[in-house]
Amino acid sequence: MMRRDSGGGMPHLVVLRPGSDRGRRIPLDRDYLVVGREHTCDVRFDDPSVSRTHAALQRRENTMYVEDLGSSAGTFVNGVAATAARELRAGDVLTFAAVAARLETDGAAADETSAMPVRPAEAAVVHQIDEQRAGVINNVDRDQYISHIQYVNQQRENFLREVAATKTKARWLAWTGFVMFVVGFGIFAAADLSFIKGISDAIQNGAEPPPTRSPFGREIGGVPFGLAGWALAALGMILLVVGIVLHIVATSRRRRAYREFPVLPPWQDAGPVRRMT
């Protein structure tokens, strides 16, 4: 599990992608950190596929956990969705939409190096050719796998960017349509109530209501005031429906992106590529 050791090893994230942030080091120096796109987030990624408040990183005693906060693109640990609080270990790859980062601790690389057994010089000479061949083959396979991961990640990132743009457009249409509907319905209702009040007043006074009075209110530019409100409400309803449909389409496209371009785990949970010489 991911622990902060007595030697002062602080857990941190090392960004793997996108390329603009590659190598960025993010210390996890608080017990609770919010990851997202908002400026108020503790760990901020300026990527449109990342939700405003995407996920949370929490330290409980000496163990780190990650939990998705209802993001649109999801949070993954080594390719597995983290819908509930998930315990983390050093070397885990966390994916926030199109952003990926590896969890590390200070001094982890040195500990791993010191723990490696030293091969006797005679054995190294005897098996030098076989080890070189195995290393080359292993690195070729690994390079191919890494290239495949990069291709899949790029395709998924492009998909998620389009989804994020569609969702933004859908929200704008839905809210604009809702406001137009409320305003238009208010205008129509006001004109209709004014017409009903005029008839009621005429009946109470014992007079006949004016025959030319329109149920849609007074005319402005030759168009009845209430009728204009009704048209505005109808247009707002159309925009609202279009926005909802676009949101549903974007959600479906997001699922398709993760179905066709899944989050792939790292190469056998290995660290940096080491080539044989």
PDB file of C-alpha atoms in Angstrom:
ATOM      1  CA  MET A   1       0.000   0.000   0.000  1.00  0.00           C
ATOM      2  CA  MET A   2       1.067   3.624  -0.439  1.00  0.00           C
ATOM      3  CA  ARG A   3       2.684   4.764   2.822  1.00  0.00           C
ATOM      4  CA  ARG A   4       4.745   7.698   3.860  1.00  0.00           C
ATOM      5  CA  ASP A   5       7.890   6.145   5.294  1.00  0.00           C
ATOM      6  CA  SER A   6       9.839   7.271   8.324  1.00  0.00           C
ATOM      7  CA  GLY A   7      12.575   8.623   6.107  1.00  0.00           C
ATOM      8  CA  GLY A   8      10.289  11.405   4.900  1.00  0.00           C
ATOM      9  CA  GLY A   9       9.194   9.872   1.590  1.00  0.00           C
ATOM     10  CA  MET A  10       6.337  12.047   0.375  1.00  0.00           C
ATOM     11  CA  PRO A  11       3.875  10.462  -2.083  1.00  0.00           C
ATOM     12  CA  HIS A  12       3.531  12.427  -5.296  1.00  0.00           C
ATOM     13  CA  LEU A  13       2.102  12.159  -8.788  1.00  0.00           C
ATOM     14  CA  VAL A  14       4.266  12.229 -11.911  1.00  0.00           C
ATOM     15  CA  VAL A  15       2.216  13.229 -14.968  1.00  0.00           C
ATOM     16  CA  LEU A  16       2.595  10.877 -17.948  1.00  0.00           C
ATOM     17  CA  ARG A  17       0.225  12.626 -20.342  1.00  0.00           C
ATOM     18  CA  PRO A  18      -0.744  14.936 -21.947  1.00  0.00           C
ATOM     19  CA  GLY A  19       2.632  15.849 -23.363  1.00  0.00           C
ATOM     20  CA  SER A  20       2.363  19.471 -22.249  1.00  0.00           C
ATOM     21  CA  ASP A  21       2.364  18.342 -18.590  1.00  0.00           C
ATOM     22  CA  ARG A  22       4.588  15.263 -18.962  1.00  0.00           C
ATOM     23  CA  GLY A  23       7.032  14.986 -16.073  1.00  0.00           C
ATOM     24  CA  ARG A  24       5.118  17.419 -13.867  1.00  0.00           C
ATOM     25  CA  ARG A  25       5.550  16.441 -10.237  1.00  0.00           C
ATOM     26  CA  ILE A  26       2.596  16.990  -7.878  1.00  0.00           C
ATOM     27  CA  PRO A  27       3.261  16.451  -4.147  1.00  0.00           C
ATOM     28  CA  LEU A  28       0.389  14.913  -2.179  1.00  0.00           C
ATOM     29  CA  ASP A  29       1.129  16.819   1.011  1.00  0.00           C
ATOM     30  CA  ARG A  30      -2.410  17.062   2.411  1.00  0.00           C
ATOM     31  CA  ASP A  31      -4.846  14.562   3.854  1.00  0.00           C
ATOM     32  CA  TYR A  32      -7.552  15.474   1.312  1.00  0.00           C
ATOM     33  CA  LEU A  33      -6.975  16.799  -2.200  1.00  0.00           C
ATOM     34  CA  VAL A  34      -9.543  17.524  -4.908  1.00  0.00           C
ATOM     35  CA  VAL A  35      -8.496  16.889  -8.509  1.00  0.00           C
ATOM     36  CA  GLY A  36     -10.246  18.832 -11.259  1.00  0.00           C
ATOM     37  CA  ARG A  37     -10.343  21.683 -13.746  1.00  0.00           C
ATOM     38  CA  GLU A  38     -11.636  24.397 -11.389  1.00  0.00           C
ATOM     39  CA  HIS A  39      -9.156  27.000 -10.174  1.00  0.00           C
ATOM     40  CA  THR A  40     -10.136  26.155  -6.594  1.00  0.00           C
ATOM     41  CA  CYS A  41      -9.034  22.495  -6.917  1.00  0.00           C
ATOM     42  CA  ASP A  42      -5.947  21.377  -5.011  1.00  0.00           C
ATOM     43  CA  VAL A  43      -4.626  19.431  -8.019  1.00  0.00           C
ATOM     44  CA  ARG A  44      -5.625  21.262 -11.186  1.00  0.00           C
ATOM     45  CA  PHE A  45      -5.393  20.025 -14.786  1.00  0.00           C
ATOM     46  CA  ASP A  46      -6.263  22.501 -17.537  1.00  0.00           C
ATOM     47  CA  ASP A  47      -7.785  19.883 -19.828  1.00  0.00           C
ATOM     48  CA  PRO A  48     -11.357  20.120 -21.172  1.00  0.00           C
ATOM     49  CA  SER A  49     -11.947  16.383 -20.692  1.00  0.00           C
ATOM     50  CA  VAL A  50     -11.314  16.704 -16.938  1.00  0.00           C
ATOM     51  CA  SER A  51     -14.429  17.590 -14.938  1.00  0.00           C
ATOM     52  CA  ARG A  52     -14.563  20.696 -12.763  1.00  0.00           C
ATOM     53  CA  THR A  53     -14.316  18.534  -9.633  1.00  0.00           C
ATOM     54  CA  HIS A  54     -13.132  15.197 -10.994  1.00  0.00           C
ATOM     55  CA  ALA A  55     -11.783  13.042  -8.152  1.00  0.00           C
ATOM     56  CA  ALA A  56     -10.475  13.110  -4.580  1.00  0.00           C
ATOM     57  CA  LEU A  57      -7.185  11.859  -3.163  1.00  0.00           C
ATOM     58  CA  GLN A  58      -7.349  11.092   0.545  1.00  0.00           C
ATOM     59  CA  ARG A  59      -4.843   9.899   3.132  1.00  0.00           C
ATOM     60  CA  ARG A  60      -6.237   7.702   5.895  1.00  0.00           C
ATOM     61  CA  GLU A  61      -3.538   7.092   8.467  1.00  0.00           C
ATOM     62  CA  ASN A  62      -0.640   6.113   6.177  1.00  0.00           C
ATOM     63  CA  THR A  63      -2.640   4.845   3.210  1.00  0.00           C
ATOM     64  CA  MET A  64      -3.636   6.830   0.102  1.00  0.00           C
ATOM     65  CA  TYR A  65      -7.030   6.374  -1.585  1.00  0.00           C
ATOM     66  CA  VAL A  66      -8.608   7.790  -4.730  1.00  0.00           C
ATOM     67  CA  GLU A  67     -12.328   8.188  -5.399  1.00  0.00           C
ATOM     68  CA  ASP A  68     -14.221   9.525  -8.394  1.00  0.00           C
ATOM     69  CA  LEU A  69     -16.503  12.495  -7.637  1.00  0.00           C
ATOM     70  CA  GLY A  70     -19.075  11.826 -10.346  1.00  0.00           C
ATOM     71  CA  SER A  71     -16.883  12.984 -13.237  1.00  0.00           C
ATOM     72  CA  SER A  72     -18.133  12.710 -16.801  1.00  0.00           C
ATOM     73  CA  ALA A  73     -15.085  10.811 -18.119  1.00  0.00           C
ATOM     74  CA  GLY A  74     -14.332   8.664 -15.069  1.00  0.00           C
ATOM     75  CA  THR A  75     -11.325   7.936 -12.852  1.00  0.00           C
ATOM     76  CA  PHE A  76      -9.243   4.767 -13.334  1.00  0.00           C
ATOM     77  CA  VAL A  77      -6.459   2.991 -11.457  1.00  0.00           C
ATOM     78  CA  ASN A  78      -4.383   0.760 -13.756  1.00  0.00           C
ATOM     79  CA  GLY A  79      -7.330   0.664 -16.158  1.00  0.00           C
ATOM     80  CA  VAL A  80      -9.941  -0.222 -13.509  1.00  0.00           C
ATOM     81  CA  ALA A  81     -12.683   2.309 -12.730  1.00  0.00           C
ATOM     82  CA  ALA A  82     -12.456   3.840  -9.242  1.00  0.00           C
ATOM     83  CA  THR A  83     -16.143   4.444  -8.585  1.00  0.00           C
ATOM     84  CA  ALA A  84     -15.636   3.903  -4.842  1.00  0.00           C
ATOM     85  CA  ALA A  85     -12.636   4.721  -2.650  1.00  0.00           C
ATOM     86  CA  ARG A  86      -9.736   2.615  -3.978  1.00  0.00           C
ATOM     87  CA  GLU A  87      -6.499   1.951  -2.127  1.00  0.00           C
ATOM     88  CA  LEU A  88      -3.352   3.000  -3.957  1.00  0.00           C
ATOM     89  CA  ARG A  89       0.142   1.510  -4.159  1.00  0.00           C
ATOM     90  CA  ALA A  90       3.399   2.975  -5.369  1.00  0.00           C
ATOM     91  CA  GLY A  91       3.592   2.614  -9.160  1.00  0.00           C
ATOM     92  CA  ASP A  92      -0.169   2.728  -9.757  1.00  0.00           C
ATOM     93  CA  VAL A  93      -1.190   4.702 -12.846  1.00  0.00           C
ATOM     94  CA  LEU A  94      -4.147   7.022 -12.206  1.00  0.00           C
ATOM     95  CA  THR A  95      -6.200   8.222 -15.161  1.00  0.00           C
ATOM     96  CA  PHE A  96      -8.418  11.298 -14.916  1.00  0.00           C
ATOM     97  CA  ALA A  97     -10.176  11.435 -18.316  1.00  0.00           C
ATOM     98  CA  ALA A  98      -7.316  12.130 -20.787  1.00  0.00           C
ATOM     99  CA  VAL A  99      -4.776  12.851 -18.035  1.00  0.00           C
ATOM    100  CA  ALA A 100      -2.588  10.041 -16.659  1.00  0.00           C
ATOM    101  CA  ALA A 101      -0.158  10.169 -13.734  1.00  0.00           C
ATOM    102  CA  ARG A 102       1.909   7.604 -11.857  1.00  0.00           C
ATOM    103  CA  LEU A 103       1.948   7.497  -8.058  1.00  0.00           C
ATOM    104  CA  GLU A 104       5.442   7.473  -6.592  1.00  0.00           C
ATOM    105  CA  THR A 105       7.301   8.155  -3.361  1.00  0.00           C
ATOM    106  CA  ASP A 106      10.604   9.933  -2.787  1.00  0.00           C
ATOM    107  CA  GLY A 107      13.453   7.455  -2.700  1.00  0.00           C
ATOM    108  CA  ALA A 108      11.360   4.621  -4.210  1.00  0.00           C
ATOM    109  CA  ALA A 109      13.716   4.245  -7.157  1.00  0.00           C
ATOM    110  CA  ALA A 110      16.747   4.132  -4.868  1.00  0.00           C
ATOM    111  CA  ASP A 111      15.114   1.470  -2.689  1.00  0.00           C
ATOM    112  CA  GLU A 112      14.352  -0.664  -5.726  1.00  0.00           C
ATOM    113  CA  THR A 113      17.912  -0.308  -7.000  1.00  0.00           C
ATOM    114  CA  SER A 114      19.460  -1.259  -3.666  1.00  0.00           C
ATOM    115  CA  ALA A 115      17.195  -4.298  -3.449  1.00  0.00           C
ATOM    116  CA  MET A 116      18.400  -5.709  -6.795  1.00  0.00           C
ATOM    117  CA  PRO A 117      20.819  -8.658  -6.437  1.00  0.00           C
ATOM    118  CA  VAL A 118      24.376  -8.228  -7.687  1.00  0.00           C
ATOM    119  CA  ARG A 119      25.296 -10.758 -10.381  1.00  0.00           C
ATOM    120  CA  PRO A 120      28.797 -12.245 -10.153  1.00  0.00           C
ATOM    121  CA  ALA A 121      31.197 -11.055 -12.833  1.00  0.00           C
ATOM    122  CA  GLU A 122      31.853 -14.595 -14.091  1.00  0.00           C
ATOM    123  CA  ALA A 123      28.151 -15.309 -14.567  1.00  0.00           C
ATOM    124  CA  ALA A 124      27.679 -12.033 -16.399  1.00  0.00           C
ATOM    125  CA  VAL A 125      30.434 -12.954 -18.847  1.00  0.00           C
ATOM    126  CA  VAL A 126      29.136 -16.464 -19.466  1.00  0.00           C
ATOM    127  CA  HIS A 127      25.518 -15.403 -20.128  1.00  0.00           C
ATOM    128  CA  GLN A 128      26.167 -12.043 -21.723  1.00  0.00           C
ATOM    129  CA  ILE A 129      24.881 -12.906 -25.215  1.00  0.00           C
ATOM    130  CA  ASP A 130      21.657 -14.580 -24.028  1.00  0.00           C
ATOM    131  CA  GLU A 131      20.838 -11.724 -21.672  1.00  0.00           C
ATOM    132  CA  GLN A 132      21.386  -9.169 -24.424  1.00  0.00           C
ATOM    133  CA  ARG A 133      19.098 -11.050 -26.811  1.00  0.00           C
ATOM    134  CA  ALA A 134      16.409 -11.445 -24.182  1.00  0.00           C
ATOM    135  CA  GLY A 135      16.689  -7.781 -23.312  1.00  0.00           C
ATOM    136  CA  VAL A 136      16.368  -6.721 -26.939  1.00  0.00           C
ATOM    137  CA  ILE A 137      13.334  -8.936 -27.493  1.00  0.00           C
ATOM    138  CA  ASN A 138      11.742  -7.719 -24.278  1.00  0.00           C
ATOM    139  CA  ASN A 139      12.339  -4.089 -25.180  1.00  0.00           C
ATOM    140  CA  VAL A 140      10.974  -4.565 -28.720  1.00  0.00           C
ATOM    141  CA  ASP A 141       7.763  -6.039 -27.312  1.00  0.00           C
ATOM    142  CA  ARG A 142       7.615  -3.317 -24.715  1.00  0.00           C
ATOM    143  CA  ASP A 143       8.193  -0.540 -27.265  1.00  0.00           C
ATOM    144  CA  GLN A 144       5.423  -1.956 -29.439  1.00  0.00           C
ATOM    145  CA  TYR A 145       3.094  -2.105 -26.462  1.00  0.00           C
ATOM    146  CA  ILE A 146       3.965   1.459 -25.411  1.00  0.00           C
ATOM    147  CA  SER A 147       3.357   2.664 -28.977  1.00  0.00           C
ATOM    148  CA  HIS A 148      -0.015   0.936 -28.920  1.00  0.00           C
ATOM    149  CA  ILE A 149      -0.845   2.572 -25.579  1.00  0.00           C
ATOM    150  CA  GLN A 150       0.110   5.987 -26.958  1.00  0.00           C
ATOM    151  CA  TYR A 151      -2.104   5.463 -30.015  1.00  0.00           C
ATOM    152  CA  VAL A 152      -5.074   4.326 -27.910  1.00  0.00           C
ATOM    153  CA  ASN A 153      -4.593   7.203 -25.466  1.00  0.00           C
ATOM    154  CA  GLN A 154      -4.406   9.743 -28.299  1.00  0.00           C
ATOM    155  CA  GLN A 155      -7.578   8.420 -29.924  1.00  0.00           C
ATOM    156  CA  ARG A 156      -9.411   8.384 -26.593  1.00  0.00           C
ATOM    157  CA  GLU A 157      -8.181  11.881 -25.770  1.00  0.00           C
ATOM    158  CA  ASN A 158      -9.483  13.218 -29.109  1.00  0.00           C
ATOM    159  CA  PHE A 159     -12.811  11.499 -28.453  1.00  0.00           C
ATOM    160  CA  LEU A 160     -13.053  12.947 -24.946  1.00  0.00           C
ATOM    161  CA  ARG A 161     -12.235  16.460 -26.148  1.00  0.00           C
ATOM    162  CA  GLU A 162     -15.085  16.252 -28.652  1.00  0.00           C
ATOM    163  CA  VAL A 163     -17.374  14.905 -25.924  1.00  0.00           C
ATOM    164  CA  ALA A 164     -16.401  17.746 -23.584  1.00  0.00           C
ATOM    165  CA  ALA A 165     -17.104  20.337 -26.299  1.00  0.00           C
ATOM    166  CA  THR A 166     -20.474  18.716 -27.046  1.00  0.00           C
ATOM    167  CA  LYS A 167     -21.429  18.688 -23.357  1.00  0.00           C
ATOM    168  CA  THR A 168     -20.502  22.365 -23.020  1.00  0.00           C
ATOM    169  CA  LYS A 169     -22.671  23.194 -26.033  1.00  0.00           C
ATOM    170  CA  ALA A 170     -25.482  21.036 -24.639  1.00  0.00           C
ATOM    171  CA  ARG A 171     -25.401  22.838 -21.275  1.00  0.00           C
ATOM    172  CA  TRP A 172     -25.448  26.240 -23.004  1.00  0.00           C
ATOM    173  CA  LEU A 173     -28.428  25.281 -25.190  1.00  0.00           C
ATOM    174  CA  ALA A 174     -30.333  23.741 -22.280  1.00  0.00           C
ATOM    175  CA  TRP A 175     -29.900  26.734 -19.971  1.00  0.00           C
ATOM    176  CA  THR A 176     -30.625  29.263 -22.749  1.00  0.00           C
ATOM    177  CA  GLY A 177     -33.748  27.337 -23.730  1.00  0.00           C
ATOM    178  CA  PHE A 178     -34.904  27.111 -20.127  1.00  0.00           C
ATOM    179  CA  VAL A 179     -34.522  30.865 -19.575  1.00  0.00           C
ATOM    180  CA  MET A 180     -36.295  31.651 -22.855  1.00  0.00           C
ATOM    181  CA  PHE A 181     -39.140  29.288 -21.945  1.00  0.00           C
ATOM    182  CA  VAL A 182     -39.618  30.852 -18.489  1.00  0.00           C
ATOM    183  CA  VAL A 183     -39.538  34.422 -19.838  1.00  0.00           C
ATOM    184  CA  GLY A 184     -41.789  33.650 -22.801  1.00  0.00           C
ATOM    185  CA  PHE A 185     -44.291  31.737 -20.677  1.00  0.00           C
ATOM    186  CA  GLY A 186     -44.322  34.617 -18.189  1.00  0.00           C
ATOM    187  CA  ILE A 187     -45.113  37.118 -20.959  1.00  0.00           C
ATOM    188  CA  PHE A 188     -47.849  34.891 -22.376  1.00  0.00           C
ATOM    189  CA  ALA A 189     -49.349  34.286 -18.933  1.00  0.00           C
ATOM    190  CA  ALA A 190     -49.286  38.030 -18.137  1.00  0.00           C
ATOM    191  CA  ALA A 191     -51.131  38.873 -21.382  1.00  0.00           C
ATOM    192  CA  ASP A 192     -53.676  36.114 -20.802  1.00  0.00           C
ATOM    193  CA  LEU A 193     -54.283  37.150 -17.205  1.00  0.00           C
ATOM    194  CA  SER A 194     -54.701  40.749 -18.326  1.00  0.00           C
ATOM    195  CA  PHE A 195     -57.374  39.641 -20.819  1.00  0.00           C
ATOM    196  CA  ILE A 196     -59.197  37.594 -18.169  1.00  0.00           C
ATOM    197  CA  LYS A 197     -59.027  40.485 -15.691  1.00  0.00           C
ATOM    198  CA  GLY A 198     -60.510  42.868 -18.277  1.00  0.00           C
ATOM    199  CA  ILE A 199     -63.472  40.532 -18.861  1.00  0.00           C
ATOM    200  CA  SER A 200     -63.954  40.071 -15.103  1.00  0.00           C
ATOM    201  CA  ASP A 201     -63.920  43.833 -14.489  1.00  0.00           C
ATOM    202  CA  ALA A 202     -66.424  44.390 -17.298  1.00  0.00           C
ATOM    203  CA  ILE A 203     -68.789  41.759 -15.862  1.00  0.00           C
ATOM    204  CA  GLN A 204     -68.533  43.216 -12.368  1.00  0.00           C
ATOM    205  CA  ASN A 205     -69.345  46.697 -13.708  1.00  0.00           C
ATOM    206  CA  GLY A 206     -72.265  45.349 -15.706  1.00  0.00           C
ATOM    207  CA  ALA A 207     -70.733  46.327 -19.017  1.00  0.00           C
ATOM    208  CA  GLU A 208     -69.939  44.356 -22.134  1.00  0.00           C
ATOM    209  CA  PRO A 209     -66.259  43.535 -22.699  1.00  0.00           C
ATOM    210  CA  PRO A 210     -64.796  45.301 -25.712  1.00  0.00           C
ATOM    211  CA  PRO A 211     -65.171  42.973 -28.725  1.00  0.00           C
ATOM    212  CA  THR A 212     -61.797  44.012 -30.154  1.00  0.00           C
ATOM    213  CA  ARG A 213     -59.859  42.987 -27.066  1.00  0.00           C
ATOM    214  CA  SER A 214     -57.385  40.170 -27.886  1.00  0.00           C
ATOM    215  CA  PRO A 215     -56.605  37.318 -25.474  1.00  0.00           C
ATOM    216  CA  PHE A 216     -52.937  37.799 -26.423  1.00  0.00           C
ATOM    217  CA  GLY A 217     -52.785  41.370 -25.082  1.00  0.00           C
ATOM    218  CA  ARG A 218     -51.767  44.564 -26.742  1.00  0.00           C
ATOM    219  CA  GLU A 219     -49.984  44.594 -30.058  1.00  0.00           C
ATOM    220  CA  ILE A 220     -46.388  45.719 -30.386  1.00  0.00           C
ATOM    221  CA  GLY A 221     -45.291  46.302 -33.944  1.00  0.00           C
ATOM    222  CA  GLY A 222     -48.396  44.537 -35.193  1.00  0.00           C
ATOM    223  CA  VAL A 223     -47.680  41.417 -33.112  1.00  0.00           C
ATOM    224  CA  PRO A 224     -49.754  40.660 -29.993  1.00  0.00           C
ATOM    225  CA  PHE A 225     -47.602  40.834 -26.852  1.00  0.00           C
ATOM    226  CA  GLY A 226     -48.800  37.467 -25.538  1.00  0.00           C
ATOM    227  CA  LEU A 227     -48.312  35.740 -28.885  1.00  0.00           C
ATOM    228  CA  ALA A 228     -44.692  36.916 -28.962  1.00  0.00           C
ATOM    229  CA  GLY A 229     -44.244  35.452 -25.489  1.00  0.00           C
ATOM    230  CA  TRP A 230     -45.764  32.165 -26.588  1.00  0.00           C
ATOM    231  CA  ALA A 231     -43.373  32.004 -29.589  1.00  0.00           C
ATOM    232  CA  LEU A 232     -40.417  32.757 -27.300  1.00  0.00           C
ATOM    233  CA  ALA A 233     -41.478  29.979 -24.915  1.00  0.00           C
ATOM    234  CA  ALA A 234     -41.861  27.524 -27.808  1.00  0.00           C
ATOM    235  CA  LEU A 235     -38.400  28.371 -29.130  1.00  0.00           C
ATOM    236  CA  GLY A 236     -36.961  27.978 -25.643  1.00  0.00           C
ATOM    237  CA  MET A 237     -38.572  24.554 -25.309  1.00  0.00           C
ATOM    238  CA  ILE A 238     -37.005  23.468 -28.612  1.00  0.00           C
ATOM    239  CA  LEU A 239     -33.544  24.609 -27.475  1.00  0.00           C
ATOM    240  CA  LEU A 240     -34.024  22.842 -24.146  1.00  0.00           C
ATOM    241  CA  VAL A 241     -34.911  19.567 -25.874  1.00  0.00           C
ATOM    242  CA  VAL A 242     -31.957  19.895 -28.272  1.00  0.00           C
ATOM    243  CA  GLY A 243     -29.627  20.493 -25.323  1.00  0.00           C
ATOM    244  CA  ILE A 244     -30.889  17.412 -23.498  1.00  0.00           C
ATOM    245  CA  VAL A 245     -30.529  15.280 -26.625  1.00  0.00           C
ATOM    246  CA  LEU A 246     -26.963  16.525 -27.160  1.00  0.00           C
ATOM    247  CA  HIS A 247     -26.118  15.702 -23.540  1.00  0.00           C
ATOM    248  CA  ILE A 248     -27.428  12.151 -24.009  1.00  0.00           C
ATOM    249  CA  VAL A 249     -25.434  11.792 -27.237  1.00  0.00           C
ATOM    250  CA  ALA A 250     -22.267  13.060 -25.511  1.00  0.00           C
ATOM    251  CA  THR A 251     -22.714  10.564 -22.672  1.00  0.00           C
ATOM    252  CA  SER A 252     -23.141   7.763 -25.202  1.00  0.00           C
ATOM    253  CA  ARG A 253     -20.026   8.888 -27.085  1.00  0.00           C
ATOM    254  CA  ARG A 254     -18.023   8.914 -23.840  1.00  0.00           C
ATOM    255  CA  ARG A 255     -18.990   5.296 -23.183  1.00  0.00           C
ATOM    256  CA  ARG A 256     -18.107   4.443 -26.759  1.00  0.00           C
ATOM    257  CA  ALA A 257     -14.677   6.083 -26.326  1.00  0.00           C
ATOM    258  CA  TYR A 258     -13.844   3.881 -23.332  1.00  0.00           C
ATOM    259  CA  ARG A 259     -15.300   0.830 -25.074  1.00  0.00           C
ATOM    260  CA  GLU A 260     -13.324   1.258 -28.308  1.00  0.00           C
ATOM    261  CA  PHE A 261     -10.209   2.811 -26.732  1.00  0.00           C
ATOM    262  CA  PRO A 262      -9.969   1.359 -23.204  1.00  0.00           C
ATOM    263  CA  VAL A 263      -7.530   2.530 -20.552  1.00  0.00           C
ATOM    264  CA  LEU A 264      -4.647   0.083 -20.867  1.00  0.00           C
ATOM    265  CA  PRO A 265      -2.520  -0.924 -17.870  1.00  0.00           C
ATOM    266  CA  PRO A 266       1.208  -0.164 -17.869  1.00  0.00           C
ATOM    267  CA  TRP A 267       3.706  -2.742 -19.082  1.00  0.00           C
ATOM    268  CA  GLN A 268       3.643  -5.331 -16.306  1.00  0.00           C
ATOM    269  CA  ASP A 269       3.509  -2.483 -13.744  1.00  0.00           C
ATOM    270  CA  ALA A 270       7.112  -1.717 -14.636  1.00  0.00           C
ATOM    271  CA  GLY A 271       8.949   1.529 -14.161  1.00  0.00           C
ATOM    272  CA  PRO A 272      11.115   3.300 -16.772  1.00  0.00           C
ATOM    273  CA  VAL A 273      12.363   1.238 -19.697  1.00  0.00           C
ATOM    274  CA  ARG A 274      15.834  -0.155 -19.063  1.00  0.00           C
ATOM    275  CA  ARG A 275      17.753  -1.352 -22.105  1.00  0.00           C
ATOM    276  CA  MET A 276      20.465  -3.962 -22.032  1.00  0.00           C
ATOM    277  CA  THR A 277      23.874  -2.892 -23.272  1.00  0.00           C
TER     278      THR A 277
END
